[in-house]
mmCIF file of C-alpha atoms and ligand atoms in Angstrom:
data_model
loop_
_atom_site.group_PDB
_atom_site.id
_atom_site.type_symbol
_atom_site.label_atom_id
_atom_site.label_comp_id
_atom_site.label_asym_id
_atom_site.label_seq_id
_atom_site.Cartn_x
_atom_site.Cartn_y
_atom_site.Cartn_z
ATOM 1 C CA MET A 344 100.760 130.792 94.111
ATOM 2 C CA SER A 345 98.949 127.518 93.796
ATOM 3 C CA THR A 346 98.606 125.528 90.647
ATOM 4 C CA LEU A 347 95.510 123.360 90.638
ATOM 5 C CA LEU A 348 96.009 119.795 89.509
ATOM 6 C CA PRO A 349 94.055 118.788 86.409
ATOM 7 C CA THR A 350 90.829 116.946 87.144
ATOM 8 C CA VAL A 351 91.155 113.255 86.482
ATOM 9 C CA PRO A 352 89.993 110.998 84.998
ATOM 10 C CA ASP A 353 89.113 112.403 81.579
ATOM 11 C CA ALA A 354 85.895 111.350 79.818
ATOM 12 C CA THR A 355 87.436 108.050 78.740
ATOM 13 C CA GLY A 356 88.590 107.183 82.235
ATOM 14 C CA HIS A 357 92.266 108.044 81.803
ATOM 15 C CA TYR A 358 94.525 109.374 84.538
ATOM 16 C CA GLY A 359 97.316 110.620 82.327
ATOM 17 C CA PRO A 360 98.564 107.452 80.614
ATOM 18 C CA PHE A 361 96.916 105.204 83.230
ATOM 19 C CA GLY A 362 93.407 103.767 83.669
ATOM 20 C CA GLY A 363 91.017 103.308 80.746
ATOM 21 C CA MET A 364 88.591 100.510 79.890
ATOM 22 C CA PHE A 365 90.307 97.220 79.069
ATOM 23 C CA VAL A 366 87.281 94.919 79.097
ATOM 24 C CA PRO A 367 85.553 92.405 76.816
ATOM 25 C CA GLU A 368 83.488 94.017 74.060
ATOM 26 C CA THR A 369 80.198 92.943 75.692
ATOM 27 C CA LEU A 370 80.964 95.059 78.767
ATOM 28 C CA MET A 371 81.875 98.296 76.940
ATOM 29 C CA THR A 372 78.331 99.605 76.519
ATOM 30 C CA PRO A 373 77.157 98.577 80.013
ATOM 31 C CA LEU A 374 80.190 100.313 81.534
ATOM 32 C CA GLN A 375 79.588 103.461 79.516
ATOM 33 C CA ASP A 376 75.938 103.384 80.612
ATOM 34 C CA LEU A 377 77.086 102.942 84.204
ATOM 35 C CA ALA A 378 79.328 106.002 83.914
ATOM 36 C CA VAL A 379 76.392 108.079 82.656
ATOM 37 C CA ALA A 380 74.043 106.755 85.351
ATOM 38 C CA TYR A 381 76.656 107.479 88.011
ATOM 39 C CA GLU A 382 77.135 111.035 86.779
ATOM 40 C CA GLU A 383 73.372 111.625 86.972
ATOM 41 C CA ALA A 384 73.185 110.111 90.456
ATOM 42 C CA ARG A 385 76.133 112.182 91.642
ATOM 43 C CA GLN A 386 74.324 115.371 90.682
ATOM 44 C CA ASP A 387 70.974 114.289 92.102
ATOM 45 C CA PRO A 388 70.436 115.778 95.583
ATOM 46 C CA SER A 389 67.990 112.994 96.518
ATOM 47 C CA PHE A 390 70.634 110.336 95.802
ATOM 48 C CA GLN A 391 73.169 112.179 97.920
ATOM 49 C CA ALA A 392 70.625 112.728 100.696
ATOM 50 C CA GLU A 393 69.793 109.007 100.920
ATOM 51 C CA LEU A 394 73.504 108.127 100.908
ATOM 52 C CA ASP A 395 74.298 110.692 103.619
ATOM 53 C CA ASP A 396 71.407 109.524 105.775
ATOM 54 C CA LEU A 397 72.527 105.887 105.631
ATOM 55 C CA LEU A 398 76.186 106.795 106.125
ATOM 56 C CA HIS A 399 75.166 108.549 109.313
ATOM 57 C CA ASN A 400 72.455 106.311 110.762
ATOM 58 C CA TYR A 401 73.440 102.880 109.465
ATOM 59 C CA VAL A 402 77.199 103.021 108.931
ATOM 60 C CA GLY A 403 78.147 105.398 111.771
ATOM 61 C CA ARG A 404 79.668 108.449 110.088
ATOM 62 C CA PRO A 405 81.317 110.787 110.792
ATOM 63 C CA THR A 406 84.136 108.712 112.255
ATOM 64 C CA PRO A 407 86.241 110.399 114.978
ATOM 65 C CA LEU A 408 89.600 112.010 114.309
ATOM 66 C CA TYR A 409 91.375 110.788 117.420
ATOM 67 C CA PHE A 410 94.553 112.322 118.852
ATOM 68 C CA ALA A 411 96.817 109.385 119.774
ATOM 69 C CA ASP A 412 98.280 111.038 122.831
ATOM 70 C CA ARG A 413 100.304 108.172 124.273
ATOM 71 C CA TRP A 414 101.632 106.944 120.942
ATOM 72 C CA THR A 415 102.657 110.503 120.056
ATOM 73 C CA GLU A 416 104.506 110.858 123.340
ATOM 74 C CA LYS A 417 106.221 107.517 122.906
ATOM 75 C CA LEU A 418 107.486 108.380 119.413
ATOM 76 C CA GLY A 419 108.488 111.862 120.556
ATOM 77 C CA GLY A 420 107.827 113.780 117.346
ATOM 78 C CA ALA A 421 104.812 114.840 115.271
ATOM 79 C CA LYS A 422 101.307 114.931 116.732
ATOM 80 C CA ILE A 423 99.572 111.793 115.476
ATOM 81 C CA TYR A 424 95.870 111.724 114.675
ATOM 82 C CA LEU A 425 94.027 108.533 113.697
ATOM 83 C CA LYS A 426 91.082 108.704 111.311
ATOM 84 C CA ARG A 427 88.920 106.007 112.834
ATOM 85 C CA GLU A 428 87.433 104.116 109.877
ATOM 86 C CA ASP A 429 87.852 101.019 112.056
ATOM 87 C CA LEU A 430 84.793 102.133 114.013
ATOM 88 C CA LEU A 431 82.438 101.870 111.028
ATOM 89 C CA HIS A 432 79.736 99.203 110.767
ATOM 90 C CA THR A 433 81.398 95.941 109.594
ATOM 91 C CA GLY A 434 84.815 97.180 110.758
ATOM 92 C CA ALA A 435 86.500 98.849 107.791
ATOM 93 C CA HIS A 436 86.179 101.659 105.257
ATOM 94 C CA LYS A 437 84.830 99.271 102.583
ATOM 95 C CA ILE A 438 81.200 99.872 103.570
ATOM 96 C CA ASN A 439 81.392 103.497 102.290
ATOM 97 C CA ASN A 440 81.788 102.191 98.752
ATOM 98 C CA ALA A 441 79.498 99.161 99.034
ATOM 99 C CA LEU A 442 76.675 101.398 100.227
ATOM 100 C CA GLY A 443 77.192 103.984 97.484
ATOM 101 C CA GLN A 444 77.248 101.331 94.799
ATOM 102 C CA ILE A 445 74.161 99.462 95.967
ATOM 103 C CA LEU A 446 72.197 102.716 95.947
ATOM 104 C CA LEU A 447 73.367 103.193 92.378
ATOM 105 C CA ALA A 448 72.420 99.600 91.477
ATOM 106 C CA LYS A 449 68.943 100.143 92.902
ATOM 107 C CA ARG A 450 68.595 103.389 90.978
ATOM 108 C CA ILE A 451 69.425 101.714 87.661
ATOM 109 C CA GLY A 452 67.065 98.805 88.314
ATOM 110 C CA LYS A 453 69.534 95.984 88.953
ATOM 111 C CA THR A 454 68.272 93.161 91.194
ATOM 112 C CA ARG A 455 71.314 90.947 91.589
ATOM 113 C CA ILE A 456 74.715 91.859 93.038
ATOM 114 C CA ILE A 457 78.049 90.149 92.510
ATOM 115 C CA ALA A 458 81.376 90.952 94.152
ATOM 116 C CA GLU A 459 84.874 89.584 94.599
ATOM 117 C CA THR A 460 86.705 89.473 97.882
ATOM 118 C CA GLY A 461 90.195 88.651 99.156
ATOM 119 C CA ALA A 462 90.318 88.914 102.932
ATOM 120 C CA GLY A 463 86.555 88.974 102.984
ATOM 121 C CA GLN A 464 86.110 92.549 104.231
ATOM 122 C CA HIS A 465 84.638 93.735 100.930
ATOM 123 C CA GLY A 466 82.528 90.579 100.726
ATOM 124 C CA VAL A 467 81.150 91.277 104.192
ATOM 125 C CA ALA A 468 80.413 94.922 103.320
ATOM 126 C CA THR A 469 78.635 93.814 100.138
ATOM 127 C CA ALA A 470 76.648 91.048 101.884
ATOM 128 C CA THR A 471 75.647 93.640 104.488
ATOM 129 C CA VAL A 472 74.220 96.185 102.049
ATOM 130 C CA CYS A 473 72.553 93.412 100.011
ATOM 131 C CA ALA A 474 70.714 92.225 103.117
ATOM 132 C CA ARG A 475 69.789 95.822 103.909
ATOM 133 C CA PHE A 476 68.325 96.342 100.412
ATOM 134 C CA GLY A 477 66.920 92.847 99.873
ATOM 135 C CA MET A 478 69.093 92.011 96.893
ATOM 136 C CA GLU A 479 70.480 88.669 95.808
ATOM 137 C CA CYS A 480 74.211 88.530 96.613
ATOM 138 C CA ILE A 481 76.913 86.308 95.098
ATOM 139 C CA VAL A 482 80.483 86.709 96.360
ATOM 140 C CA TYR A 483 83.380 85.069 94.517
ATOM 141 C CA MET A 484 86.281 84.161 96.776
ATOM 142 C CA GLY A 485 89.455 82.145 96.275
ATOM 143 C CA ALA A 486 89.248 78.737 97.937
ATOM 144 C CA VAL A 487 92.531 79.410 99.753
ATOM 145 C CA ASP A 488 91.217 82.732 101.065
ATOM 146 C CA MET A 489 87.978 81.051 102.209
ATOM 147 C CA GLU A 490 89.988 78.774 104.399
ATOM 148 C CA ARG A 491 92.173 81.597 105.760
ATOM 149 C CA GLN A 492 89.196 83.878 106.392
ATOM 150 C CA ALA A 493 86.577 81.414 107.613
ATOM 151 C CA LEU A 494 85.083 83.956 110.016
ATOM 152 C CA ASN A 495 84.263 86.403 107.230
ATOM 153 C CA VAL A 496 82.831 83.583 105.079
ATOM 154 C CA ALA A 497 80.472 82.764 107.941
ATOM 155 C CA ARG A 498 79.511 86.432 108.368
ATOM 156 C CA MET A 499 78.586 86.689 104.678
ATOM 157 C CA ARG A 500 76.563 83.477 104.744
ATOM 158 C CA LEU A 501 74.745 84.489 107.925
ATOM 159 C CA MET A 502 73.532 87.603 106.103
ATOM 160 C CA GLY A 503 72.198 85.503 103.239
ATOM 161 C CA ALA A 504 75.001 85.845 100.667
ATOM 162 C CA LYS A 505 76.127 82.942 98.511
ATOM 163 C CA VAL A 506 79.910 82.574 98.705
ATOM 164 C CA VAL A 507 81.327 80.781 95.663
ATOM 165 C CA PRO A 508 84.779 79.174 96.031
ATOM 166 C CA VAL A 509 87.192 79.794 93.140
ATOM 167 C CA THR A 510 89.809 77.065 92.727
ATOM 168 C CA ALA A 511 91.685 78.264 89.603
ATOM 169 C CA GLY A 512 95.355 79.345 89.753
ATOM 170 C CA GLN A 513 96.557 80.616 93.131
ATOM 171 C CA ALA A 514 92.892 80.431 94.334
ATOM 172 C CA THR A 515 93.067 83.947 95.781
ATOM 173 C CA LEU A 516 91.824 87.440 94.902
ATOM 174 C CA LYS A 517 93.016 87.688 91.279
ATOM 175 C CA GLU A 518 91.168 84.514 90.324
ATOM 176 C CA ALA A 519 88.063 85.652 92.214
ATOM 177 C CA VAL A 520 88.038 88.865 90.117
ATOM 178 C CA ASN A 521 88.289 86.798 86.903
ATOM 179 C CA GLU A 522 85.306 84.712 87.989
ATOM 180 C CA ALA A 523 83.235 87.789 88.877
ATOM 181 C CA MET A 524 84.037 89.287 85.454
ATOM 182 C CA ARG A 525 82.946 86.050 83.758
ATOM 183 C CA ASP A 526 79.652 86.132 85.614
ATOM 184 C CA TRP A 527 79.114 89.798 84.755
ATOM 185 C CA VAL A 528 79.666 89.312 81.027
ATOM 186 C CA ALA A 529 76.746 86.872 81.061
ATOM 187 C CA SER A 530 74.475 88.690 83.539
ATOM 188 C CA VAL A 531 75.048 92.416 83.107
ATOM 189 C CA ASP A 532 71.444 93.181 82.055
ATOM 190 C CA HIS A 533 70.141 92.552 85.601
ATOM 191 C CA THR A 534 73.358 92.361 87.673
ATOM 192 C CA HIS A 535 75.603 95.041 89.152
ATOM 193 C CA TYR A 536 79.202 94.226 90.039
ATOM 194 C CA ILE A 537 80.218 95.994 93.273
ATOM 195 C CA LEU A 538 83.955 96.218 92.748
ATOM 196 C CA GLY A 539 85.818 96.565 96.029
ATOM 197 C CA SER A 540 88.711 98.959 95.443
ATOM 198 C CA ALA A 541 89.774 101.939 93.308
ATOM 199 C CA LEU A 542 90.645 99.498 90.528
ATOM 200 C CA GLY A 543 89.308 97.923 87.349
ATOM 201 C CA SER A 544 87.799 99.545 84.291
ATOM 202 C CA HIS A 545 86.428 103.089 84.214
ATOM 203 C CA PRO A 546 84.155 104.218 85.872
ATOM 204 C CA PHE A 547 85.027 102.044 88.895
ATOM 205 C CA PRO A 548 88.257 103.749 90.062
ATOM 206 C CA MET A 549 86.488 107.116 89.953
ATOM 207 C CA MET A 550 83.241 105.943 91.583
ATOM 208 C CA VAL A 551 85.013 104.066 94.347
ATOM 209 C CA ARG A 552 87.211 107.108 95.009
ATOM 210 C CA ASP A 553 84.211 109.402 95.164
ATOM 211 C CA PHE A 554 82.372 107.143 97.630
ATOM 212 C CA HIS A 555 85.437 107.180 99.925
ATOM 213 C CA ARG A 556 86.184 110.917 99.631
ATOM 214 C CA VAL A 557 84.019 111.401 102.708
ATOM 215 C CA ILE A 558 87.032 110.169 104.733
ATOM 216 C CA GLY A 559 89.203 113.096 103.635
ATOM 217 C CA VAL A 560 86.370 115.619 103.634
ATOM 218 C CA GLU A 561 85.640 114.833 107.276
ATOM 219 C CA ALA A 562 89.312 114.685 108.278
ATOM 220 C CA ARG A 563 89.926 118.102 106.718
ATOM 221 C CA GLN A 564 87.081 119.704 108.647
ATOM 222 C CA GLN A 565 87.999 117.907 111.879
ATOM 223 C CA ILE A 566 91.665 118.893 111.831
ATOM 224 C CA LEU A 567 90.748 122.524 111.102
ATOM 225 C CA GLU A 568 88.453 122.441 114.144
ATOM 226 C CA LYS A 569 91.063 120.832 116.397
ATOM 227 C CA GLU A 570 94.279 122.496 115.219
ATOM 228 C CA GLY A 571 93.141 125.506 113.203
ATOM 229 C CA ARG A 572 95.282 124.471 110.259
ATOM 230 C CA LEU A 573 95.813 121.710 107.696
ATOM 231 C CA PRO A 574 98.031 118.712 108.504
ATOM 232 C CA ASP A 575 101.639 118.423 107.349
ATOM 233 C CA LEU A 576 101.441 114.752 106.450
ATOM 234 C CA LEU A 577 98.796 112.177 105.500
ATOM 235 C CA VAL A 578 99.586 108.451 105.614
ATOM 236 C CA ALA A 579 97.517 105.488 104.390
ATOM 237 C CA CYS A 580 98.103 101.898 103.333
ATOM 238 C CA VAL A 581 97.594 101.042 99.660
ATOM 239 C CA GLY A 582 96.175 97.771 98.389
ATOM 240 C CA GLY A 583 94.057 98.703 95.391
ATOM 241 C CA GLY A 584 94.135 102.161 96.904
ATOM 242 C CA SER A 585 90.600 103.028 97.977
ATOM 243 C CA ASN A 586 91.132 104.068 101.590
ATOM 244 C CA ALA A 587 94.222 106.063 100.611
ATOM 245 C CA ILE A 588 92.599 107.943 97.734
ATOM 246 C CA GLY A 589 89.572 108.611 99.945
ATOM 247 C CA LEU A 590 91.772 110.358 102.513
ATOM 248 C CA PHE A 591 94.144 112.055 100.053
ATOM 249 C CA HIS A 592 91.801 113.348 97.372
ATOM 250 C CA PRO A 593 90.258 116.319 99.193
ATOM 251 C CA PHE A 594 93.799 117.553 100.042
ATOM 252 C CA LEU A 595 95.451 117.148 96.624
ATOM 253 C CA ASN A 596 95.411 120.848 95.842
ATOM 254 C CA ASP A 597 96.813 121.799 99.248
ATOM 255 C CA GLU A 598 100.450 122.066 98.244
ATOM 256 C CA ASN A 599 101.838 121.978 101.763
ATOM 257 C CA VAL A 600 100.141 118.724 102.680
ATOM 258 C CA ARG A 601 102.559 115.872 102.037
ATOM 259 C CA MET A 602 101.088 112.427 101.363
ATOM 260 C CA VAL A 603 102.573 108.969 101.641
ATOM 261 C CA GLY A 604 101.001 105.694 100.498
ATOM 262 C CA VAL A 605 102.368 102.513 102.071
ATOM 263 C CA GLU A 606 102.407 99.270 100.095
ATOM 264 C CA ALA A 607 102.977 95.737 101.390
ATOM 265 C CA GLY A 608 106.676 94.872 101.442
ATOM 266 C CA GLY A 609 105.969 91.295 102.555
ATOM 267 C CA GLU A 610 109.188 89.469 103.345
ATOM 268 C CA GLY A 611 111.252 92.078 101.494
ATOM 269 C CA ILE A 612 111.501 93.229 97.876
ATOM 270 C CA VAL A 613 112.187 89.855 96.271
ATOM 271 C CA PRO A 614 110.011 88.633 93.361
ATOM 272 C CA GLU A 615 106.857 86.813 94.550
ATOM 273 C CA ARG A 616 107.491 87.693 98.225
ATOM 274 C CA HIS A 617 105.865 91.142 98.340
ATOM 275 C CA ALA A 618 103.037 93.257 96.862
ATOM 276 C CA ALA A 619 104.781 96.658 96.479
ATOM 277 C CA ARG A 620 103.967 97.556 92.872
ATOM 278 C CA PHE A 621 106.163 100.662 92.824
ATOM 279 C CA GLN A 622 109.142 98.540 93.910
ATOM 280 C CA GLY A 623 110.134 96.446 90.936
ATOM 281 C CA GLY A 624 106.754 96.635 89.191
ATOM 282 C CA LYS A 625 106.097 97.631 85.594
ATOM 283 C CA LEU A 626 103.418 99.273 83.483
ATOM 284 C CA GLY A 627 100.832 96.818 82.211
ATOM 285 C CA VAL A 628 97.153 95.943 81.954
ATOM 286 C CA LEU A 629 95.331 93.816 84.506
ATOM 287 C CA GLN A 630 91.606 93.245 85.012
ATOM 288 C CA GLY A 631 90.337 96.294 83.178
ATOM 289 C CA THR A 632 92.962 98.955 83.816
ATOM 290 C CA LYS A 633 96.418 100.106 82.763
ATOM 291 C CA THR A 634 98.650 100.671 85.761
ATOM 292 C CA TRP A 635 101.735 99.574 87.723
ATOM 293 C CA LEU A 636 101.737 95.877 88.406
ATOM 294 C CA LEU A 637 103.998 93.003 89.348
ATOM 295 C CA ALA A 638 104.791 90.844 86.317
ATOM 296 C CA ASN A 639 107.746 88.884 85.002
ATOM 297 C CA ASP A 640 109.624 89.720 81.791
ATOM 298 C CA ASP A 641 107.085 87.774 79.699
ATOM 299 C CA GLY A 642 104.275 89.898 81.119
ATOM 300 C CA GLN A 643 102.927 87.036 83.259
ATOM 301 C CA ILE A 644 101.465 88.338 86.534
ATOM 302 C CA GLU A 645 103.707 87.391 89.428
ATOM 303 C CA LEU A 646 102.651 85.772 92.664
ATOM 304 C CA THR A 647 102.404 88.229 95.549
ATOM 305 C CA HIS A 648 102.720 87.910 99.292
ATOM 306 C CA SER A 649 101.677 89.946 102.304
ATOM 307 C CA VAL A 650 100.786 89.113 105.881
ATOM 308 C CA SER A 651 97.630 91.166 105.215
ATOM 309 C CA ALA A 652 95.309 89.639 102.620
ATOM 310 C CA GLY A 653 93.799 93.071 101.855
ATOM 311 C CA LEU A 654 97.088 94.404 100.443
ATOM 312 C CA ASP A 655 98.004 91.200 98.601
ATOM 313 C CA TYR A 656 97.215 92.108 94.976
ATOM 314 C CA ALA A 657 99.442 92.484 91.896
ATOM 315 C CA ALA A 658 98.105 95.846 90.616
ATOM 316 C CA ILE A 659 97.628 99.296 92.132
ATOM 317 C CA GLY A 660 94.722 101.622 91.311
ATOM 318 C CA PRO A 661 95.404 103.822 88.245
ATOM 319 C CA GLU A 662 94.973 107.131 90.053
ATOM 320 C CA HIS A 663 97.827 106.195 92.383
ATOM 321 C CA ALA A 664 99.989 105.367 89.360
ATOM 322 C CA TYR A 665 99.183 108.854 88.090
ATOM 323 C CA LEU A 666 99.795 110.647 91.397
ATOM 324 C CA GLN A 667 103.131 108.864 91.695
ATOM 325 C CA SER A 668 104.097 109.804 88.128
ATOM 326 C CA ILE A 669 103.507 113.517 88.735
ATOM 327 C CA GLY A 670 105.243 113.395 92.112
ATOM 328 C CA ARG A 671 102.222 114.515 94.121
ATOM 329 C CA VAL A 672 102.091 111.452 96.386
ATOM 330 C CA GLU A 673 105.098 109.457 97.617
ATOM 331 C CA TYR A 674 104.933 105.691 97.949
ATOM 332 C CA THR A 675 106.919 103.473 100.237
ATOM 333 C CA TYR A 676 106.451 100.046 101.764
ATOM 334 C CA ALA A 677 106.431 98.283 105.111
ATOM 335 C CA THR A 678 107.386 94.655 105.580
ATOM 336 C CA ASP A 679 105.285 92.006 107.344
ATOM 337 C CA ASP A 680 107.515 92.267 110.416
ATOM 338 C CA GLU A 681 107.303 96.064 110.544
ATOM 339 C CA ALA A 682 103.509 95.933 110.229
ATOM 340 C CA LEU A 683 103.247 93.383 113.036
ATOM 341 C CA ALA A 684 105.477 95.506 115.281
ATOM 342 C CA ALA A 685 103.262 98.539 114.604
ATOM 343 C CA PHE A 686 100.151 96.448 115.302
ATOM 344 C CA LYS A 687 101.592 95.666 118.714
ATOM 345 C CA ALA A 688 102.638 99.267 119.358
ATOM 346 C CA LEU A 689 99.156 100.639 118.741
ATOM 347 C CA ALA A 690 97.476 97.833 120.687
ATOM 348 C CA THR A 691 99.647 98.352 123.758
ATOM 349 C CA THR A 692 99.915 102.160 123.817
ATOM 350 C CA GLU A 693 96.398 103.132 122.683
ATOM 351 C CA GLY A 694 94.224 100.060 123.342
ATOM 352 C CA ILE A 695 93.261 99.804 119.684
ATOM 353 C CA LEU A 696 93.701 96.613 117.626
ATOM 354 C CA PRO A 697 94.313 97.781 114.049
ATOM 355 C CA ALA A 698 93.764 95.716 110.895
ATOM 356 C CA LEU A 699 97.025 94.260 109.576
ATOM 357 C CA GLU A 700 96.490 96.312 106.398
ATOM 358 C CA SER A 701 96.279 99.562 108.388
ATOM 359 C CA SER A 702 99.304 98.422 110.394
ATOM 360 C CA HIS A 703 101.437 99.013 107.287
ATOM 361 C CA ALA A 704 100.543 102.710 107.427
ATOM 362 C CA LEU A 705 101.209 102.706 111.170
ATOM 363 C CA ALA A 706 104.643 101.161 110.537
ATOM 364 C CA TYR A 707 105.598 104.144 108.395
ATOM 365 C CA VAL A 708 104.337 106.489 111.126
ATOM 366 C CA GLU A 709 106.606 104.710 113.618
ATOM 367 C CA LYS A 710 109.532 105.418 111.290
ATOM 368 C CA ILE A 711 108.794 109.002 110.318
ATOM 369 C CA ALA A 712 107.092 110.601 113.351
ATOM 370 C CA PRO A 713 110.213 110.739 115.593
ATOM 371 C CA SER A 714 112.084 112.724 112.920
ATOM 372 C CA LEU A 715 109.371 115.386 112.631
ATOM 373 C CA PRO A 716 109.092 118.462 114.895
ATOM 374 C CA LYS A 717 106.675 118.305 117.819
ATOM 375 C CA ASN A 718 104.392 120.876 116.236
ATOM 376 C CA ALA A 719 104.035 118.884 113.004
ATOM 377 C CA ILE A 720 100.596 117.345 112.442
ATOM 378 C CA LEU A 721 100.184 113.891 110.975
ATOM 379 C CA ILE A 722 96.954 112.060 110.097
ATOM 380 C CA VAL A 723 97.040 108.314 109.501
ATOM 381 C CA ASN A 724 94.045 106.446 108.144
ATOM 382 C CA LEU A 725 93.074 103.570 110.414
ATOM 383 C CA SER A 726 91.278 101.774 107.585
ATOM 384 C CA GLY A 727 89.957 98.868 109.646
ATOM 385 C CA ARG A 728 89.950 97.039 112.937
ATOM 386 C CA GLY A 729 92.012 94.019 113.802
ATOM 387 C CA ASP A 730 89.352 91.590 115.058
ATOM 388 C CA LYS A 731 89.707 89.571 111.854
ATOM 389 C CA ASP A 732 93.489 89.382 112.374
ATOM 390 C CA VAL A 733 93.584 88.299 116.006
ATOM 391 C CA GLU A 734 94.474 84.691 115.214
ATOM 392 C CA GLN A 735 97.281 85.653 112.841
ATOM 393 C CA ALA A 736 98.689 88.356 115.112
ATOM 394 C CA SER A 737 98.581 85.991 118.097
ATOM 395 C CA LYS A 738 100.599 83.460 116.162
ATOM 396 C CA TYR A 739 103.388 86.005 115.607
ATOM 397 C CA LEU A 740 103.188 88.173 118.687
ATOM 398 C CA LEU A 741 102.164 85.964 121.627
HETATM 399 C C1 PLP B 698 90.649 95.986 101.888
HETATM 400 C C2 PLP B 698 91.366 96.716 102.921
HETATM 401 C C3 PLP B 698 92.469 97.544 102.623
HETATM 402 C C4 PLP B 698 93.066 97.648 101.249
HETATM 403 O O1 PLP B 698 92.218 98.145 100.276
HETATM 404 P P1 PLP B 698 92.358 99.634 99.692
HETATM 405 O O2 PLP B 698 91.431 99.610 98.536
HETATM 406 O O3 PLP B 698 93.777 99.845 99.291
HETATM 407 O O4 PLP B 698 91.937 100.555 100.762
HETATM 408 C C5 PLP B 698 93.048 98.292 103.635
HETATM 409 N N1 PLP B 698 92.589 98.196 104.912
HETATM 410 C C6 PLP B 698 91.555 97.400 105.246
HETATM 411 C C7 PLP B 698 91.119 97.367 106.665
HETATM 412 C C8 PLP B 698 90.901 96.644 104.278
HETATM 413 O O5 PLP B 698 89.876 95.866 104.625
#
């Protein structure tokens, strides 16, 4: 007997006690309008047809579900399949969402796009779709991140985006989000904010999830074709949580499919040295949503650390907080060192350089696969490719 999970979020954007709309008064009506416009678009076959066409011909979907033969043999347990989001245009899953949102922006008559970015992958995806649709593009980025991710800054600028350095606070992703929000409060009549993960105020966590569901929808069909049954285990890394929810969501009602989200354990679970919100985090509100986050006893947001900039954020998406609370998805973490070791393992056994973010998911696979029977089936989301991380990985591994 299967019990279907309730559909979340509810009409006010709540996932159980999580989520919601914690934004300045001036953004309430625009966000409610956005939710309505999104709902109309979602049900409009012509919107879906344009999105599907571009996902196929421009972005490169469907991505392969690749059986990692040599890695499987080396670990000696479960059969490991990689969902190859690393092969998408611009090199990570982020383009699925950026494309969906720019089509929505066009539909509702917006002419200017803003975005925030940490590692620069979301900034690159946004700059890409802005060039493709001829829209003005402003990307807010922490000054520290701009230095660390100079290659992605150049990619954005080459496609015509304006990258604005943010120097406040830690000068990283959190401050870039604050700056984007400030811009949006003043510009929302003609500007759409392409938020980069399953985070922020309703309707963003839901929209971003929906635009990434294609990952899980494809994986489900592909594994049924290859193996004739559903997988036993799904694994994905969790920053804000968009690539993970994209893979997990279409399987949530399949009771026998176990799911594990892997957060960034940094240098270990010590305050300010990691970004694993379910390890030592607390319930709070950050940048539009109520969820698990890393804060001190006064409620001040703590510094975070991860070797992968894309997982280095103090809050987790509200749907993950919900799925954890009901016990449907398990969450664990991998440290910087474990992620780097997994990066090396995949590079040398399969000839694939994974993103350091994805390497956190791979690190959990290295741990769990040997303990599973040989007929068990595991799918891990390879959320992005490691080209952007070559310098950093070389520093540690060569
Ligand atoms: C941004 C990024 C992530 C983390 O973001 P999620 O929203 O948690 O998916 C993971 N992998 C790659 C390659 C990224 O660029």
